[in-house]
Structure formats: structure tokens, C-alpha cells
């Protein structure tokens, strides 16, 4: 059955924001996780990032998980088979099926994460089997996003004669970098304040108490 052109157009419009949000969440997750990797940023910077994250460990655990949850759930919207939901099937079923087949390894992995951990938690998963459901390597996720954006633009140019550049979604990296720097400044100011308070202001050997 032929899909209503208005539904196709609405679907394209929805996934313009959906892919943007998924890419932003992925970029944020990747920035926080890989800031701790020596082989990515070097030992000096990795130790600095890790030290900041350890100062605010509960916050960074929560935000890292939220980014991961967001990009996995959002990505899976594109391939939802429920007739009540937006999905790229509603734009071009055969091409979407071909895209899934060509990106099967990453999508199978993401589907497992969504279905067994994020959309609901499967009872039979124990701590050992959890290791089977890991996030795909970043090099594969980077390529997947490139493929998805290219595929989306191939569809959108037919449906509403438009293409989208999603580079603005990557600006979240700069926001996170500025947050790291501000936290680093704040922690150093806090240390100086503590030193001044207890090693100087409360020190019985300060000059104003000696003369």
C-alpha cells in the first residue's frame, strides 16, 4: 500500500530532529567516556579529566548513562515496526530494509541493548550474560551515524527536496569541554580557599598573631 505523502513528509521532519538529538547524545557520551582514555588524549589530560569526574562521580555516572540511554533509544525509533510509530519504513520500506541489512552488526547490538536493558530489563539476564550486551565500538558507531545521515538525506531529498547537515549536534563536545574547564577552575579555587582558611587564617603562626 502506498504511503500518504503527508505521512512521509511528517516522518522526514520528525527524524530531522530525532537524528540530531541522537547524534548530540552520542557525541556527549563519547566525549565523557573517552576523555579518560590514555590512547585518545594522552596520560596527562586523561588523568585531569578523570580527576574532575571523580570529584563529581555521581553526576558523571548519571549523565554518561543518560547520554547512552538517549542515543540508543532515539536511534531505534528509525527502525520501529509498530504501525502507530514514526519510522523510516513509512518513507521507503524496501530501502530501509536494505539499510538494516547493510548495518546489521551495529543494529543487532543496539536492538539488544534497547530490548533487554533500556526499554525494559529482562529477568533472565545475570551479571555474566550482561557482558554479551555491550555498546558497539566507537569506530563502528561513527561509521553507522555517517551511514544513517547519508541514508536519511537520500530519503529526504526525494520526499521534500531537502538535505540536512547535522554538524551542530557535535557542538555539545565544546559545551562539555567548557564544563570540564570550569569544574577544574572551581576545584582549584576551592583548594586555595581551604588552604587559606586552615593553613593561614586559622594558623597560630601567622604574623598578625606573632607581633
Short mmCIF file of C-alpha atoms in Angstrom, two decimals:
data_model
loop_
_atom_site.label_atom_id
_atom_site.label_comp_id
_atom_site.label_asym_id
_atom_site.label_seq_id
_atom_site.Cartn_x
_atom_site.Cartn_y
_atom_site.Cartn_z
CA UNK A 1 0.00 0.00 0.00
CA UNK A 2 1.29 3.44 -0.96
CA UNK A 3 2.14 5.67 1.99
CA UNK A 4 0.39 9.04 2.17
CA UNK A 5 2.88 11.76 1.04
CA UNK A 6 1.94 13.86 4.06
CA UNK A 7 2.90 10.99 6.38
CA UNK A 8 6.21 10.66 4.55
CA UNK A 9 6.87 14.37 4.94
CA UNK A 10 5.95 14.33 8.64
CA UNK A 11 8.22 11.34 9.13
CA UNK A 12 11.14 13.10 7.47
CA UNK A 13 10.54 16.16 9.63
CA UNK A 14 10.46 14.05 12.79
CA UNK A 15 13.71 12.25 12.01
CA UNK A 16 15.47 15.52 11.25
CA UNK A 17 15.24 16.32 14.96
CA UNK A 18 15.47 12.70 16.09
CA UNK A 19 18.82 12.09 14.38
CA UNK A 20 20.13 15.45 15.60
CA UNK A 21 19.24 14.57 19.21
CA UNK A 22 20.68 11.05 18.89
CA UNK A 23 23.94 12.36 17.43
CA UNK A 24 24.23 15.00 20.15
CA UNK A 25 23.65 12.39 22.87
CA UNK A 26 26.17 10.03 21.25
CA UNK A 27 28.75 12.81 20.96
CA UNK A 28 28.21 13.73 24.61
CA UNK A 29 28.54 10.12 25.74
CA UNK A 30 31.67 9.59 23.68
CA UNK A 31 33.26 12.78 25.00
CA UNK A 32 32.77 11.87 28.65
CA UNK A 33 33.83 8.23 28.26
CA UNK A 34 36.86 8.71 26.03
CA UNK A 35 38.18 11.70 27.98
CA UNK A 36 39.55 9.03 30.36
CA UNK A 37 41.45 7.07 27.70
CA UNK A 38 45.24 7.48 27.58
CA UNK A 39 45.39 6.43 23.92
CA UNK A 40 42.89 9.15 22.98
CA UNK A 41 44.03 12.26 24.91
CA UNK A 42 47.31 11.18 26.49
CA UNK A 43 48.06 10.41 30.14
CA UNK A 44 48.25 13.99 31.40
CA UNK A 45 44.87 15.07 30.02
CA UNK A 46 43.18 11.72 30.78
CA UNK A 47 44.27 11.96 34.42
CA UNK A 48 42.98 15.53 34.57
CA UNK A 49 39.58 14.59 33.15
CA UNK A 50 39.35 11.52 35.39
CA UNK A 51 40.21 13.59 38.45
CA UNK A 52 37.38 16.02 37.65
CA UNK A 53 34.93 13.18 37.05
CA UNK A 54 35.93 11.58 40.35
CA UNK A 55 35.24 14.84 42.20
CA UNK A 56 31.64 14.67 40.95
CA UNK A 57 31.33 10.94 40.38
CA UNK A 58 27.56 10.57 40.85
CA UNK A 59 26.84 13.37 38.40
CA UNK A 60 29.12 11.95 35.70
CA UNK A 61 27.79 8.41 36.13
CA UNK A 62 24.25 9.71 35.71
CA UNK A 63 24.96 11.90 32.71
CA UNK A 64 27.05 9.23 30.96
CA UNK A 65 24.23 6.71 31.37
CA UNK A 66 21.61 9.26 30.28
CA UNK A 67 23.51 10.04 27.08
CA UNK A 68 23.88 6.32 26.32
CA UNK A 69 20.22 5.59 27.01
CA UNK A 70 19.13 8.55 24.88
CA UNK A 71 21.10 7.79 21.76
CA UNK A 72 20.26 4.08 21.76
CA UNK A 73 16.52 4.65 22.27
CA UNK A 74 16.38 7.51 19.75
CA UNK A 75 18.24 5.59 17.07
CA UNK A 76 15.86 2.67 17.36
CA UNK A 77 12.89 4.93 16.56
CA UNK A 78 14.05 4.94 12.95
CA UNK A 79 13.51 1.20 12.64
CA UNK A 80 10.34 0.75 14.69
CA UNK A 81 7.97 -1.76 13.08
CA UNK A 82 4.92 -0.63 15.07
CA UNK A 83 2.43 0.90 12.62
CA UNK A 84 1.49 3.52 15.22
CA UNK A 85 5.03 4.93 15.35
CA UNK A 86 7.20 7.07 13.14
CA UNK A 87 9.88 5.04 11.39
CA UNK A 88 11.83 5.20 8.17
CA UNK A 89 9.73 2.26 6.98
CA UNK A 90 6.98 4.81 6.42
CA UNK A 91 9.18 6.66 3.95
CA UNK A 92 10.69 3.82 1.95
CA UNK A 93 10.21 0.25 3.26
CA UNK A 94 12.49 -1.63 0.86
CA UNK A 95 15.38 0.83 1.17
CA UNK A 96 15.07 0.82 4.95
CA UNK A 97 15.21 -2.97 4.98
CA UNK A 98 18.33 -2.83 2.81
CA UNK A 99 19.91 -0.27 5.17
CA UNK A 100 19.24 -2.53 8.15
CA UNK A 101 20.80 -5.48 6.35
CA UNK A 102 23.90 -3.44 5.44
CA UNK A 103 24.31 -2.24 9.04
CA UNK A 104 23.19 -5.44 10.71
CA UNK A 105 26.05 -5.88 13.18
CA UNK A 106 25.65 -2.49 14.86
CA UNK A 107 21.86 -2.52 14.72
CA UNK A 108 21.60 -6.03 16.20
CA UNK A 109 23.79 -4.86 19.07
CA UNK A 110 21.75 -1.71 19.65
CA UNK A 111 18.46 -3.62 19.43
CA UNK A 112 19.67 -6.00 22.15
CA UNK A 113 20.66 -3.11 24.41
CA UNK A 114 17.31 -1.43 23.92
CA UNK A 115 15.19 -4.56 24.26
CA UNK A 116 16.98 -6.21 27.18
CA UNK A 117 18.26 -3.25 29.21
CA UNK A 118 16.70 0.09 28.34
CA UNK A 119 13.12 -0.39 27.13
CA UNK A 120 12.72 -2.98 29.90
CA UNK A 121 15.06 -5.17 31.93
CA UNK A 122 14.88 -8.86 31.10
CA UNK A 123 14.59 -11.05 34.20
CA UNK A 124 16.89 -13.80 32.93
CA UNK A 125 19.90 -11.54 32.40
CA UNK A 126 22.53 -12.16 35.06
CA UNK A 127 25.88 -10.48 35.65
CA UNK A 128 27.68 -12.93 33.38
CA UNK A 129 25.35 -12.60 30.39
CA UNK A 130 25.35 -8.80 30.73
CA UNK A 131 28.83 -8.87 29.21
CA UNK A 132 27.29 -10.14 25.97
CA UNK A 133 25.37 -6.89 25.55
CA UNK A 134 27.94 -4.17 25.12
CA UNK A 135 27.95 -0.88 23.27
CA UNK A 136 29.46 -1.27 19.77
CA UNK A 137 33.00 0.09 19.30
CA UNK A 138 33.12 3.82 18.63
CA UNK A 139 34.74 3.33 15.22
CA UNK A 140 31.69 1.29 14.17
CA UNK A 141 29.21 3.73 15.73
CA UNK A 142 30.89 6.66 13.98
CA UNK A 143 30.53 4.86 10.66
CA UNK A 144 26.93 3.92 11.46
CA UNK A 145 25.98 7.55 12.08
CA UNK A 146 27.64 8.55 8.81
CA UNK A 147 25.64 5.86 7.01
CA UNK A 148 22.40 6.83 8.73
CA UNK A 149 22.77 10.52 7.90
CA UNK A 150 23.58 9.71 4.28
CA UNK A 151 20.57 7.39 4.08
CA UNK A 152 18.28 9.94 5.70
CA UNK A 153 19.35 12.61 3.20
CA UNK A 154 18.78 10.22 0.32
CA UNK A 155 15.20 9.82 1.53
CA UNK A 156 14.58 13.46 2.43
CA UNK A 157 15.79 14.80 -0.91
CA UNK A 158 13.09 12.71 -2.60
CA UNK A 159 10.31 13.45 -0.10
CA UNK A 160 10.71 17.21 0.39
CA UNK A 161 13.69 18.18 -1.76
CA UNK A 162 15.93 18.84 1.25
CA UNK A 163 19.10 17.60 2.89
CA UNK A 164 20.38 18.27 6.40
CA UNK A 165 23.86 18.83 7.82
CA UNK A 166 23.92 17.65 11.42
CA UNK A 167 27.29 19.12 12.43
CA UNK A 168 25.71 21.43 15.02
CA UNK A 169 24.87 18.36 17.08
CA UNK A 170 28.60 17.89 17.66
CA UNK A 171 28.90 21.24 19.43
CA UNK A 172 27.95 19.52 22.67
CA UNK A 173 31.59 18.42 22.82
CA UNK A 174 32.61 22.04 23.24
CA UNK A 175 29.99 22.56 25.94
CA UNK A 176 31.31 19.55 27.86
CA UNK A 177 34.90 20.73 27.43
CA UNK A 178 33.96 24.13 28.88
CA UNK A 179 32.20 22.38 31.76
CA UNK A 180 35.35 20.35 32.48
CA UNK A 181 37.46 23.50 32.45
CA UNK A 182 35.07 25.39 34.72
CA UNK A 183 34.95 22.49 37.17
CA UNK A 184 38.75 22.33 37.10
CA UNK A 185 38.96 26.06 37.86
CA UNK A 186 36.38 25.71 40.61
CA UNK A 187 38.15 22.79 42.27
CA UNK A 188 41.45 24.65 42.26
CA UNK A 189 39.83 27.77 43.74
CA UNK A 190 38.19 25.57 46.39
CA UNK A 191 41.58 24.07 47.28
CA UNK A 192 43.13 27.53 47.59
CA UNK A 193 40.23 28.63 49.79
CA UNK A 194 40.75 25.61 52.05
CA UNK A 195 44.49 26.28 52.23
CA UNK A 196 43.92 29.94 53.08
CA UNK A 197 41.32 29.04 55.71
CA UNK A 198 43.17 26.27 57.56
CA UNK A 199 46.83 26.84 56.75
CA UNK A 200 46.76 30.60 57.06
CA UNK A 201 43.65 32.18 58.60
CA UNK A 202 43.45 29.60 61.42
CA UNK A 203 47.23 29.21 61.76
CA UNK A 204 48.58 30.35 65.12
CA UNK A 205 51.92 31.10 63.48
CA UNK A 206 50.61 33.79 61.17
CA UNK A 207 52.45 37.06 61.53
CA UNK A 208 49.50 39.03 62.91
CA UNK A 209 49.45 36.72 65.94
CA UNK A 210 53.19 36.81 66.48
CA UNK A 211 53.79 40.54 66.78
#
